[in-house]
Coordinates of C-alpha atoms in Angstrom, one line a residue:
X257 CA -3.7 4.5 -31.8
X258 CA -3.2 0.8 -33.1
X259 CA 0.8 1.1 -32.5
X260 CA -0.1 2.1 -28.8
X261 CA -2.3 -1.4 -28.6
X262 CA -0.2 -3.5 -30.9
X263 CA 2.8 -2.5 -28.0
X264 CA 0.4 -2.9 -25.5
X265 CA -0.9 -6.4 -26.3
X266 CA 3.0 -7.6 -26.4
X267 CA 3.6 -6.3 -22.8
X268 CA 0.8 -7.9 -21.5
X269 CA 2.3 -11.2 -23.6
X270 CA 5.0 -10.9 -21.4
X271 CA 3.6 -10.4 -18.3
X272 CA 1.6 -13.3 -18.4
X273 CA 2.0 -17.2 -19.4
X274 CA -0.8 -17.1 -22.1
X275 CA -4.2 -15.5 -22.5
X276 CA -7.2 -16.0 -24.1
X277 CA -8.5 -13.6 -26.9
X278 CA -11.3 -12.6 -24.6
X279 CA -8.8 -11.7 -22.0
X280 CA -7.0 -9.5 -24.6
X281 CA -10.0 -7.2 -25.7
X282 CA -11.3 -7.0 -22.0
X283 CA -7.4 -5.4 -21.3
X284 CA -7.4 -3.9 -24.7
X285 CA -10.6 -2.6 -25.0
X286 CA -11.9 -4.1 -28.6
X287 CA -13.2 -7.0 -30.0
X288 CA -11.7 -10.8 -29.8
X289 CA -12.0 -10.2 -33.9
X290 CA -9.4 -7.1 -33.7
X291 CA -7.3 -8.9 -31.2
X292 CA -7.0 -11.8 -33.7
X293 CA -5.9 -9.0 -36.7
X294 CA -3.3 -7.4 -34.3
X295 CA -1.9 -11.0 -32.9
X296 CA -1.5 -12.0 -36.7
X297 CA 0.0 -8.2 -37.7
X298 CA 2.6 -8.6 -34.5
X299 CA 3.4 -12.0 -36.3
X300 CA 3.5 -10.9 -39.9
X301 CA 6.0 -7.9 -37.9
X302 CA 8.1 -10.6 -36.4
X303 CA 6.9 -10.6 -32.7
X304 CA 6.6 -14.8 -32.3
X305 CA 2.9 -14.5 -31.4
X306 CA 1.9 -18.2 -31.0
X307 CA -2.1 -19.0 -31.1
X308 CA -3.2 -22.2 -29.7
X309 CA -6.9 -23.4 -29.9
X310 CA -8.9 -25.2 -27.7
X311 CA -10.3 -24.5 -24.6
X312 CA -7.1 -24.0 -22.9
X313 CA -5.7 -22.0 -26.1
X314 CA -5.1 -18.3 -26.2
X315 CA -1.9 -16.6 -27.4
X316 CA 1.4 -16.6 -25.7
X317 CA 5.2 -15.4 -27.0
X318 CA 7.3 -17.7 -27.3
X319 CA 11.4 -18.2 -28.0
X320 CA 11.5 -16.2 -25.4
X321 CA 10.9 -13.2 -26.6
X322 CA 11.0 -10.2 -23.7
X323 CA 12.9 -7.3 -22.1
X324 CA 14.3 -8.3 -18.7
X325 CA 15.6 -6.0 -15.7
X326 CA 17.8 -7.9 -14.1
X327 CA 19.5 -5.2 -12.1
X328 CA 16.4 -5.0 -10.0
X329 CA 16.0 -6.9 -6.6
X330 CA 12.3 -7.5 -4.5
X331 CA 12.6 -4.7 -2.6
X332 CA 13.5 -2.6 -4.9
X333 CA 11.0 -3.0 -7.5
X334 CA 8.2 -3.5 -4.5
X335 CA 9.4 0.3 -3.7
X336 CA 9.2 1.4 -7.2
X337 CA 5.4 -0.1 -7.5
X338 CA 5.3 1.9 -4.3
X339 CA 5.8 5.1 -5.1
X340 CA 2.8 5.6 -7.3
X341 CA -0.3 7.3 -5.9
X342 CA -3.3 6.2 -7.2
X343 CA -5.6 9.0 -6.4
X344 CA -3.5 11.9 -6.9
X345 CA -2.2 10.3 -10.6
X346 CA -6.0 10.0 -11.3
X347 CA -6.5 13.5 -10.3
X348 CA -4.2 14.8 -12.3
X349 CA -5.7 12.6 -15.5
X350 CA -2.4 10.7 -15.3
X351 CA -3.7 7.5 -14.4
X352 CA -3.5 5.6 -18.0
X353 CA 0.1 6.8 -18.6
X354 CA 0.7 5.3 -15.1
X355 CA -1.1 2.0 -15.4
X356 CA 1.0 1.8 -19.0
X357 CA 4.0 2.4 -17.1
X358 CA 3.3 -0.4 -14.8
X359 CA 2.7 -2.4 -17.1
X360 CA 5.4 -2.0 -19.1
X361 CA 7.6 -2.7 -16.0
X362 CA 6.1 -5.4 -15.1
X363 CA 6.5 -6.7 -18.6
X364 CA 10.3 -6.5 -18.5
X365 CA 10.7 -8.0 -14.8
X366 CA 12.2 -11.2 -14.1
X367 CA 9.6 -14.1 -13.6
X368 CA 10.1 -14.0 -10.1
X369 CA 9.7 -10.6 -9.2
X370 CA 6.2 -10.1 -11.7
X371 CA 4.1 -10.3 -8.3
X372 CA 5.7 -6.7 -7.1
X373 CA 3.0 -4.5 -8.0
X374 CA 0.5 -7.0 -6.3
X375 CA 3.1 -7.6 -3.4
X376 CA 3.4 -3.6 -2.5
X377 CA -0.6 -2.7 -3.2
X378 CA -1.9 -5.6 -0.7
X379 CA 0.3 -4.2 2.0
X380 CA 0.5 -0.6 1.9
X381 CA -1.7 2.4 1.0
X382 CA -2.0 6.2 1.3
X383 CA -5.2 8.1 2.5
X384 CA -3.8 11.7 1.7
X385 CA -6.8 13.8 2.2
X386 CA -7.4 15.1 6.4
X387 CA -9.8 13.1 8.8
X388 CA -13.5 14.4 8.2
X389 CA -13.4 16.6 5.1
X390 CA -14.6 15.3 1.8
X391 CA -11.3 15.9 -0.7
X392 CA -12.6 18.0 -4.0
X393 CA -10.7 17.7 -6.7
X394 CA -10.0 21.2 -8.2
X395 CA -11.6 21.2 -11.7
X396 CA -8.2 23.1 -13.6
X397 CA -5.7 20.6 -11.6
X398 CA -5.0 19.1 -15.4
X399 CA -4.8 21.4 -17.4
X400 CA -2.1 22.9 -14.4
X401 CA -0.4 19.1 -14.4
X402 CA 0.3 19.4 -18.2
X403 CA 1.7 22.9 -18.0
X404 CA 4.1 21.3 -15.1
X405 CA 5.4 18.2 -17.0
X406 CA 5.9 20.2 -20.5
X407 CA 7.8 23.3 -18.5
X408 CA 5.1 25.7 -20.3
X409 CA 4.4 29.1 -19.0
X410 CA 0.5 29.8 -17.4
X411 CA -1.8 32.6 -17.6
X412 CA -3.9 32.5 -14.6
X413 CA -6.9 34.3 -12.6
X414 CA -6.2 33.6 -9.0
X415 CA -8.3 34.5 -6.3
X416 CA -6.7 35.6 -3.3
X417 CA -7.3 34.1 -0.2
X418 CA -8.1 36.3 3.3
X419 CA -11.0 37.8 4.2
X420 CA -14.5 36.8 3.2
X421 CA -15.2 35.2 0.1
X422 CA -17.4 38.1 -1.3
X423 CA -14.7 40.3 -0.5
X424 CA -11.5 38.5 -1.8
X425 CA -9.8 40.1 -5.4
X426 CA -9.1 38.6 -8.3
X427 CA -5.6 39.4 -10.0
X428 CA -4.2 37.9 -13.3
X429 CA -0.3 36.4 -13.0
X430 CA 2.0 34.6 -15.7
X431 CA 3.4 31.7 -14.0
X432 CA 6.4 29.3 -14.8
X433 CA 4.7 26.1 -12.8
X434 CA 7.3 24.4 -11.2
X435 CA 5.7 21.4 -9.0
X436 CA 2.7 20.1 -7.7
X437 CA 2.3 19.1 -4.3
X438 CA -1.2 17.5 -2.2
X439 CA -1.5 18.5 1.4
X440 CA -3.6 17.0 3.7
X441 CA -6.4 16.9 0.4
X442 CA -5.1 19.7 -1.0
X443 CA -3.7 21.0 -3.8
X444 CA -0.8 23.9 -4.5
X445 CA 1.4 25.2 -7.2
X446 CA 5.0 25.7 -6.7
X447 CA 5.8 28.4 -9.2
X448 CA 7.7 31.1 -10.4
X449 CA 5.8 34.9 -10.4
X450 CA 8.7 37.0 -11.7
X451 CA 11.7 36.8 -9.9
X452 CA 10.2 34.9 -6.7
X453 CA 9.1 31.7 -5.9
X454 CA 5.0 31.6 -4.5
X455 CA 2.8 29.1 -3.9
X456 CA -0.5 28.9 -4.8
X457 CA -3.7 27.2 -4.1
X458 CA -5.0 25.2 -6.8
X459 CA -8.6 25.4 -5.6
X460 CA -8.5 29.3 -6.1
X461 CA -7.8 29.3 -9.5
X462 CA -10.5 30.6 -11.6
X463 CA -8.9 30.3 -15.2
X464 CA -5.8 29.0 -16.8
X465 CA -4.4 29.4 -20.4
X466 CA -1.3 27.6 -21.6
X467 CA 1.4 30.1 -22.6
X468 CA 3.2 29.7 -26.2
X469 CA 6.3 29.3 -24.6
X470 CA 8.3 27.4 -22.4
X471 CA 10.5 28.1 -19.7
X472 CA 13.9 27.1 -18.9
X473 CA 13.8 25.6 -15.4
X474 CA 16.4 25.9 -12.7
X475 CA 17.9 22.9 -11.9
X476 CA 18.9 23.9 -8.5
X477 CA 15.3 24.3 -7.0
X478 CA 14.5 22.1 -4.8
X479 CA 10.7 21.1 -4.5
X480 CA 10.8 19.4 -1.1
X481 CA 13.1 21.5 -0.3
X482 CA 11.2 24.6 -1.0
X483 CA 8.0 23.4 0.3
X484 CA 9.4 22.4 3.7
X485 CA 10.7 25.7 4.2
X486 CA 7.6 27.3 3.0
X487 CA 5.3 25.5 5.0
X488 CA 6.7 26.2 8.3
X489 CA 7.3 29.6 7.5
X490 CA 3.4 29.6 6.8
X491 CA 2.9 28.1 10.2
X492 CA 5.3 30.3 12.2
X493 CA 3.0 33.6 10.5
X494 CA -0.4 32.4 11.8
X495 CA 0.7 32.3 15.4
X496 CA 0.5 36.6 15.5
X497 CA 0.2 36.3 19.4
X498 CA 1.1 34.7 22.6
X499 CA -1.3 33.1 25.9
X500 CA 0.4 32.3 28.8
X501 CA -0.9 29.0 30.6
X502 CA -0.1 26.5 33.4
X503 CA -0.8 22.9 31.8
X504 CA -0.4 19.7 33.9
X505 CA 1.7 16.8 33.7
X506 CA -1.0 15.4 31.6
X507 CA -1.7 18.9 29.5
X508 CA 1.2 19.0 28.3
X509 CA 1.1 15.4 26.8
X510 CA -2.1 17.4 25.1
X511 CA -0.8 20.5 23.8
X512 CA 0.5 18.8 21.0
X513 CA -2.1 17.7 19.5
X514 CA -4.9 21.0 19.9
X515 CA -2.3 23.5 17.7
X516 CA 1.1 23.9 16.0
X517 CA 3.1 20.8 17.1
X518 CA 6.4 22.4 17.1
X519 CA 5.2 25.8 18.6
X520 CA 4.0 23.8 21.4
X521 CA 7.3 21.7 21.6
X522 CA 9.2 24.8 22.0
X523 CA 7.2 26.6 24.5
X524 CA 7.3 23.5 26.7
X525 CA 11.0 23.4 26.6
X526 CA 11.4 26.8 27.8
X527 CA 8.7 26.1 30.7
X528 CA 9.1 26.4 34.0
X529 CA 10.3 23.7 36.5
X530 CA 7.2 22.2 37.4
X531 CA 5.6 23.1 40.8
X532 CA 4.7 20.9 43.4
X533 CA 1.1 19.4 41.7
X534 CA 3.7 18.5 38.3
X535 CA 1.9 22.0 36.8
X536 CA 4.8 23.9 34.7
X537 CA 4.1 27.4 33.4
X538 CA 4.5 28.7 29.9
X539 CA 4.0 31.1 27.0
X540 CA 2.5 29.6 24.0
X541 CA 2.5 31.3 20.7
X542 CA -1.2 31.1 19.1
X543 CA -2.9 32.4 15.7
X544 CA -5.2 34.3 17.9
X545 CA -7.1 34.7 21.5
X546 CA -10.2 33.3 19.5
X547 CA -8.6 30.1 17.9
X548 CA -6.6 29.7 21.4
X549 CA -10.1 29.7 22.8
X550 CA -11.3 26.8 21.2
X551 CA -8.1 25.1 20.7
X552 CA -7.0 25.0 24.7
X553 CA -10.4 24.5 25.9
X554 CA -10.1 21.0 24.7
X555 CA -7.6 20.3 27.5
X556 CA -10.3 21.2 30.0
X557 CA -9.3 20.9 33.8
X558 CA -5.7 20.0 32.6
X559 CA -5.0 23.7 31.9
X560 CA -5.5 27.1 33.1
X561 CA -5.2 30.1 31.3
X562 CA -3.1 33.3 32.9
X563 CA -3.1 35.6 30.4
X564 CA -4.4 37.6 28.7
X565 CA -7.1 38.8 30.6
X566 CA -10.2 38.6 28.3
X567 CA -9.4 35.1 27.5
X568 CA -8.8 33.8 31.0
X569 CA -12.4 35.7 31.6
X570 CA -13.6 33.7 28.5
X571 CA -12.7 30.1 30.3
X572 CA -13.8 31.3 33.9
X573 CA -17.6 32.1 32.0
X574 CA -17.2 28.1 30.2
X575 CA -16.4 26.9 33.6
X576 CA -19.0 28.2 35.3
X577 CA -21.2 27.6 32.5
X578 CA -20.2 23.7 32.5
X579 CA -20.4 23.8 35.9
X580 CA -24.3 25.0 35.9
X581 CA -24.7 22.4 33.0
X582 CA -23.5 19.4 35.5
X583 CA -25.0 20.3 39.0

């Protein structure tokens, strides 16, 4: 515990021109009287601590005394300050061995590239979670995050999803955890069930044991890779059915944005020519006539359902209901 703060105190040293000994045990989390035992053990160690009193004083390293990168330039050690993400390290109770890994970075910088981490967090940020739902942070995420980083096998209750929550089944699975990854708020579990490669919702976990053992992981998966492939796999299996629709010039600027982007990409671009109003026809592959329902009626007079029946029917009644509603 003290080695961790006695290395700590040096990096901020060298991070910064001098500070005072109230500085030091706000950042170190202690009294000024241990920081004035550690600055005198780093000394008595042969770190050149140097105290200076007054009411400019505080302790600096001097001789020059630090670690330097020199290989890095501005842009690269902006992108490297970057590529952390705050809330997701946090969730994953990473978020100490993070800031210690900044610091230490930042430490060993040249002079002129110490205002990186400031330079890269004043200009850009990222909101994972989705537009009007409150993220939740699934209570087992750590204990899952360890398991990942050390390779260690899992024990796990899952719940599987479908169906209604009363009705869903619980199943036990050993797991070789692979990779994390947050989408859109959420969390999943690349892993290994056997043979196979599954993914799993993080949220749905009910219980999860560390194994004894570790696995030996292959160093041909790809986790980026995998999920890409994955994930619009997952997409093309919701869309069990198809509607087919006339959209105008303007609908089909729409369509895009009320379902599956690329589903509606590809229907368009086997449309028909479009008639003399600009209307095109085309089949569009949906998840189902009742999700189509309330995903297409957003377009309102810029499209017209054909088919199938009962859901043409469906937004002849919401027309003539809106109708009655604006007389």
């Amino acid at each position: 515990m003290r080695a961790a703060r006695l290395i700590k105190m040096v990096l901020l040293l060298q991070a910064r021109p001098a500070m005072t000994a109230a500085e030091l045990a706000a950042e170190l989390e202690v009294s000024e009287r241990t920081v004035t035992r550690d600055a005198q053990a780093l000394s008595d160690a042969g770190v050149p601590v140097y105290a200076e009193r007054g009411r400019a004083g505080g302790y600096r390293l001097v001789g020059g005394y630090r670690t330097r990168l020199t290989g890095l330039a501005r842009d690269e050690a902006e992108a490297l300050f970057l590529s952390g993400l705050p809330a997701a390290l946090r969730e994953m109770g990473l978020e100490d061995a993070a800031s210690a890994a900044r610091l230490k970075v930042s430490a060993a910088l040249l002079p002129s590239l110490r205002d990186a981490s400031t330079s890269a967090a004043r200009r850009f940020h990222l909101d994972a979670p989705s537009w009007y739902h409150e993220p939740e942070t699934p209570e087992l995420l750590p204990a899952v995050a360890d398991a990942v980083w050390d390779d260690r096998m899992l024990r796990v209750r899952y719940r599987r999803g479908g169906g209604r929550e009363r009705e869903r089944t619980e199943v036990a699975r050993e797991l070789a955890p692979y990779g994390l990854v947050l989408k859109a708020g959420v969390w999943y579990l690349c892993a290994r069930a056997g043979e196979d490669f599954r993914v799993y919702r993080i949220d749905r976990f009910t219980a999860v044991e560390p194994a004894g053992e570790r696995f030996e992981r292959d160093d041909s998966f790809d986790l980026p890779g995998f999920w890409e492939e994955r994930a619009a796999a997952f997409a093309r299996s919701l869309l069990r059915t198809e509607v087919t629709v006339r959209v105008s010039e303007r609908g089909a600027r729409m369509l895009a944005y009320t379902g599956d982007r690329a589903a509606a990409a590809a229907a368009l671009a086997e449309a028909s020519a479009p008639d003399r109003e600009g209307w095109r026809t085309l089949t569009l592959p949906v998840e189902s006539p009742d999700v189509a329902y309330g995903q297409l009626l957003a377009l309102g007079p810029e499209l017209e359902v054909l088919a199938p029946e009962e859901l043409r029917a469906r937004f002849t009644e919401a027309a003539e209901r809106l109708r009655e509603l604006y007389r």
